[in-house]
CSV table of C-alpha atoms in Angstrom, one decimal:
chain,number,residue,atom,x,y,z
W,567,GLU,CA,0.0,0.0,0.0
W,568,THR,CA,1.2,3.5,-0.8
W,569,GLY,CA,0.2,7.0,0.2
W,570,VAL,CA,-2.9,7.4,2.4
W,571,THR,CA,-5.5,4.7,2.6
W,572,GLN,CA,-9.0,4.8,4.1
W,573,THR,CA,-11.4,2.1,4.9
W,574,PRO,CA,-14.2,1.6,4.4
W,575,ARG,CA,-14.7,3.5,1.1
W,576,HIS,CA,-18.5,3.5,1.6
W,577,LEU,CA,-20.6,3.3,4.8
W,578,VAL,CA,-24.3,3.4,5.4
W,579,MET,CA,-25.3,3.6,9.0
W,580,GLY,CA,-28.4,4.2,11.0
W,581,MET,CA,-28.6,7.0,13.6
W,582,THR,CA,-28.3,4.6,16.5
W,583,ASN,CA,-25.3,2.7,15.1
W,584,LYS,CA,-21.6,2.9,16.2
W,585,LYS,CA,-19.0,2.6,13.5
W,586,SER,CA,-15.4,3.7,13.0
W,587,LEU,CA,-13.5,5.1,10.0
W,588,LYS,CA,-9.9,4.1,9.6
W,589,CYS,CA,-7.0,5.9,8.0
W,590,GLU,CA,-3.4,4.7,7.5
W,591,GLN,CA,-0.5,6.7,6.0
W,592,HIS,CA,2.5,5.0,4.6
W,593,LEU,CA,4.6,8.2,4.1
W,594,GLY,CA,6.4,8.5,7.4
W,595,HIS,CA,4.5,11.8,8.1
W,596,ASN,CA,4.1,13.2,11.6
W,597,ALA,CA,0.7,15.0,11.3
W,598,MET,CA,-2.7,13.6,10.3
W,599,TYR,CA,-6.0,15.3,9.7
W,600,TRP,CA,-9.7,14.5,9.4
W,601,TYR,CA,-11.8,16.7,7.0
W,602,LYS,CA,-15.5,16.6,6.2
W,603,GLN,CA,-16.5,17.4,2.6
W,604,SER,CA,-20.2,18.2,1.9
W,605,ALA,CA,-21.7,19.2,-1.4
W,606,LYS,CA,-21.3,22.9,-2.2
W,607,LYS,CA,-19.4,23.6,1.0
W,608,PRO,CA,-15.6,24.0,1.6
W,609,LEU,CA,-13.6,21.2,3.1
W,610,GLU,CA,-14.1,21.5,6.8
W,611,LEU,CA,-11.1,20.7,9.0
W,612,MET,CA,-12.3,18.5,11.9
W,613,PHE,CA,-9.3,17.3,13.8
W,614,VAL,CA,-5.5,17.6,13.6
W,615,TYR,CA,-3.0,15.3,15.3
W,616,SER,CA,0.7,16.1,15.4
W,617,LEU,CA,3.1,13.5,16.8
W,618,GLU,CA,0.0,11.7,18.0
W,619,GLU,CA,-1.2,14.7,20.1
W,620,ARG,CA,-4.4,16.4,19.2
W,621,VAL,CA,-3.5,20.0,18.3
W,622,GLU,CA,-6.7,21.2,16.7
W,623,ASN,CA,-10.4,20.4,17.2
W,624,ASN,CA,-12.7,22.7,15.3
W,625,SER,CA,-15.7,22.6,17.5
W,626,VAL,CA,-16.8,19.2,16.2
W,627,PRO,CA,-19.8,17.6,17.9
W,628,SER,CA,-18.9,14.9,20.5
W,629,ARG,CA,-20.6,12.3,18.3
W,630,PHE,CA,-17.4,12.3,16.4
W,631,SER,CA,-14.5,11.0,18.4
W,632,PRO,CA,-10.9,10.8,16.9
W,633,GLU,CA,-8.2,8.4,18.0
W,634,CYS,CA,-4.5,8.4,16.9
W,635,PRO,CA,-2.8,5.4,18.4
W,636,ASN,CA,0.5,6.0,16.5
W,637,SER,CA,1.8,8.3,13.8
W,638,SER,CA,0.6,6.0,11.0
W,639,HIS,CA,-3.0,5.4,12.0
W,640,LEU,CA,-6.0,7.6,12.6
W,641,PHE,CA,-9.5,6.6,13.5
W,642,LEU,CA,-12.8,8.5,13.6
W,643,HIS,CA,-15.3,6.8,15.9
W,644,LEU,CA,-18.9,7.6,15.1
W,645,HIS,CA,-22.0,7.2,17.2
W,646,THR,CA,-25.6,8.5,17.2
W,647,LEU,CA,-25.0,10.5,14.0
W,648,GLN,CA,-27.5,12.7,12.3
W,649,PRO,CA,-28.6,12.7,8.6
W,650,GLU,CA,-26.8,16.0,8.1
W,651,ASP,CA,-23.5,14.2,9.0
W,652,SER,CA,-23.7,12.4,5.6
W,653,ALA,CA,-20.7,13.5,3.7
W,654,LEU,CA,-17.3,12.5,2.3
W,655,TYR,CA,-14.8,12.1,5.2
W,656,LEU,CA,-11.2,12.7,4.1
W,657,CYS,CA,-8.1,11.8,5.9
W,658,ALA,CA,-4.8,13.6,5.1
W,659,SER,CA,-1.2,13.5,6.4
W,660,SER,CA,1.8,15.8,6.1
W,661,GLN,CA,5.3,16.2,7.5
W,662,GLU,CA,5.2,19.3,9.6
W,663,ARG,CA,8.5,21.0,10.6
W,664,GLY,CA,7.4,24.5,11.7
W,665,LYS,CA,7.4,27.2,9.0
W,666,GLY,CA,7.1,26.3,5.4
W,667,LEU,CA,4.7,24.5,3.2
W,668,TYR,CA,4.6,20.8,3.6
W,669,GLU,CA,2.1,19.1,1.2
W,670,GLN,CA,-0.9,17.4,2.6
W,671,TYR,CA,-1.5,14.0,1.0
W,672,PHE,CA,-5.2,13.0,1.0
W,673,GLY,CA,-6.8,9.6,1.1
W,674,PRO,CA,-9.6,8.7,-1.3
W,675,GLY,CA,-12.2,9.3,1.4
W,676,THR,CA,-15.1,7.4,3.0
W,677,ARG,CA,-18.5,8.2,1.6
W,678,LEU,CA,-20.8,8.1,4.7
W,679,THR,CA,-24.6,8.0,4.5
W,680,VAL,CA,-26.6,8.3,7.7
W,681,THR,CA,-30.2,7.0,7.4
O,24,GLN,CA,-17.5,36.7,5.9
O,25,LYS,CA,-16.0,33.4,4.8
O,26,GLU,CA,-12.2,33.2,5.0
O,27,VAL,CA,-12.0,31.9,1.4
O,28,GLU,CA,-14.6,32.5,-1.2
O,29,GLN,CA,-14.7,30.5,-4.5
O,30,ASP,CA,-17.4,30.3,-7.2
O,31,PRO,CA,-18.6,26.7,-7.2
O,32,GLY,CA,-19.4,26.7,-10.9
O,33,PRO,CA,-19.9,24.4,-12.8
O,34,LEU,CA,-17.7,25.9,-15.5
O,35,SER,CA,-17.9,24.3,-19.0
O,36,VAL,CA,-15.3,25.2,-21.7
O,37,PRO,CA,-14.3,23.8,-25.0
O,38,GLU,CA,-11.1,21.9,-25.4
O,39,GLY,CA,-8.1,24.2,-26.0
O,40,ALA,CA,-9.7,27.1,-24.1
O,41,ILE,CA,-7.9,29.1,-21.5
O,42,VAL,CA,-9.5,28.6,-18.1
O,43,SER,CA,-9.4,31.1,-15.3
O,44,LEU,CA,-10.3,30.0,-11.7
O,45,ASN,CA,-10.4,32.5,-8.9
O,46,CYS,CA,-10.6,32.8,-5.1
O,47,THR,CA,-10.7,35.7,-2.7
O,48,TYR,CA,-9.6,35.5,0.9
O,49,SER,CA,-10.0,37.7,3.9
O,50,ASN,CA,-7.1,37.1,6.3
O,51,SER,CA,-3.9,38.9,5.1
O,52,ALA,CA,-1.7,36.9,7.6
O,53,PHE,CA,-1.6,33.8,5.4
O,54,GLN,CA,1.5,33.3,3.3
O,55,TYR,CA,0.9,30.1,1.4
O,56,PHE,CA,-1.7,29.8,-1.3
O,57,MET,CA,-2.5,26.5,-2.9
O,58,TRP,CA,-4.5,24.9,-5.7
O,59,TYR,CA,-5.7,21.3,-5.3
O,60,ARG,CA,-7.4,19.2,-8.0
O,61,GLN,CA,-9.9,16.6,-7.1
O,62,TYR,CA,-11.2,14.0,-9.5
O,63,SER,CA,-14.4,12.2,-8.9
O,64,ARG,CA,-14.2,9.6,-6.2
O,65,LYS,CA,-10.7,10.7,-5.2
O,66,GLY,CA,-9.1,12.8,-2.6
O,67,PRO,CA,-7.7,16.3,-3.4
O,68,GLU,CA,-4.1,16.4,-4.8
O,69,LEU,CA,-1.9,19.4,-4.6
O,70,LEU,CA,-1.5,21.0,-8.0
O,71,MET,CA,0.5,24.1,-7.3
O,72,TYR,CA,1.4,26.5,-4.5
O,73,THR,CA,2.8,30.0,-4.3
O,74,TYR,CA,4.4,31.8,-1.4
O,75,SER,CA,3.4,35.4,-0.9
O,76,SER,CA,2.6,37.4,-4.1
O,77,GLY,CA,3.6,36.7,-7.6
O,78,ASN,CA,3.2,34.1,-10.3
O,79,LYS,CA,4.3,30.5,-10.6
O,80,GLU,CA,4.2,28.5,-13.8
O,81,ASP,CA,4.2,24.7,-14.3
O,82,GLY,CA,3.5,23.5,-17.8
O,83,ARG,CA,0.0,24.6,-18.8
O,84,PHE,CA,-0.8,25.8,-15.3
O,85,THR,CA,-0.1,29.3,-13.8
O,86,ALA,CA,-0.9,30.3,-10.3
O,87,GLN,CA,-1.1,33.9,-9.4
O,88,VAL,CA,-1.4,35.7,-6.1
O,89,ASP,CA,-2.2,39.4,-5.6
O,90,LYS,CA,-1.9,40.0,-1.8
O,91,SER,CA,-3.0,43.6,-2.1
O,92,SER,CA,-6.4,42.6,-3.3
O,93,LYS,CA,-6.4,39.2,-1.6
O,94,TYR,CA,-7.1,37.5,-4.8
O,95,ILE,CA,-5.7,34.2,-6.1
O,96,SER,CA,-6.0,32.7,-9.5
O,97,LEU,CA,-5.2,29.6,-11.5
O,98,PHE,CA,-4.9,29.7,-15.2
O,99,ILE,CA,-5.0,26.6,-17.4
O,100,ARG,CA,-3.8,27.0,-21.0
O,101,ASP,CA,-4.8,24.6,-23.8
O,102,SER,CA,-7.3,22.9,-21.5
O,103,GLN,CA,-7.9,19.2,-22.1
O,104,PRO,CA,-10.8,16.9,-21.2
O,105,SER,CA,-8.5,15.3,-18.6
O,106,ASP,CA,-8.5,18.6,-16.8
O,107,SER,CA,-12.2,18.1,-15.9
O,108,ALA,CA,-12.2,18.0,-12.2
O,109,THR,CA,-13.0,20.1,-9.2
O,110,TYR,CA,-10.4,22.7,-8.4
O,111,LEU,CA,-10.0,23.9,-4.8
O,112,CYS,CA,-8.1,26.9,-3.6
O,113,ALA,CA,-6.6,26.9,-0.1
O,114,ILE,CA,-4.6,29.1,2.2
O,115,ARG,CA,-2.4,27.8,4.9
O,116,GLY,CA,-1.7,28.7,8.5
O,117,THR,CA,-0.1,26.6,11.3
O,118,TYR,CA,-1.7,23.1,11.1
O,119,LYS,CA,-4.6,24.8,9.4
O,120,TYR,CA,-5.6,24.7,5.8
O,121,ILE,CA,-8.6,26.8,4.8
O,122,PHE,CA,-10.3,25.6,1.6
O,123,GLY,CA,-12.7,27.2,-0.8
O,124,THR,CA,-15.8,25.4,-1.9
O,125,GLY,CA,-14.1,24.2,-5.1
O,126,THR,CA,-15.0,25.0,-8.7
O,127,ARG,CA,-16.2,22.2,-10.9
O,128,LEU,CA,-14.6,22.4,-14.3
O,129,LYS,CA,-15.7,20.4,-17.4
O,130,VAL,CA,-13.6,20.6,-20.5
O,131,LEU,CA,-15.6,19.4,-23.5
O,132,ALA,CA,-13.9,17.4,-26.3
């Protein structure tokens, strides 16, 4: 596997279900990100982990719970979601070293539908 | 006011046309300006970036930043059907990338 992988690619869940999204990066990066992409809206940054510590949480509802057990893996645990949470969830990674631009590499995303 | 504004399109052009994609932003503190391309069912990929004001050219693509008017542009020359995708502009802060909505481009053969 190369780059950033995400599983599952598609997920349909009911509002009372609990599920998890998984992201794995094979690039040796030290920062990982969760984004939400909805139609006609900008990519919304949800969570950022740097060196496995959460450094940013953009006022995301508690029904989304991230976990970063090591620098290569990132999870997004989902429970009691709402239909408006249906979106494409993208994971990204980058090598952060202070100032400068370090490219974010995105995974293909998980298309989530909440029924 | 949104931090980054981008016309969502869609924009349809004939093959060979020059395409101009634009964004405006509100926070003058940001220094890095990026363009991502996203094909259907794929994640975004970085196409080009510029630091501060000025132009940057890469093949058929030119990125331009005007910090005085807080305006960023991407020009595509000799557009091809394979350029059909959604183009997202983004600005970068520490651990923070702020994206536009994306402009959907279709290049007709």
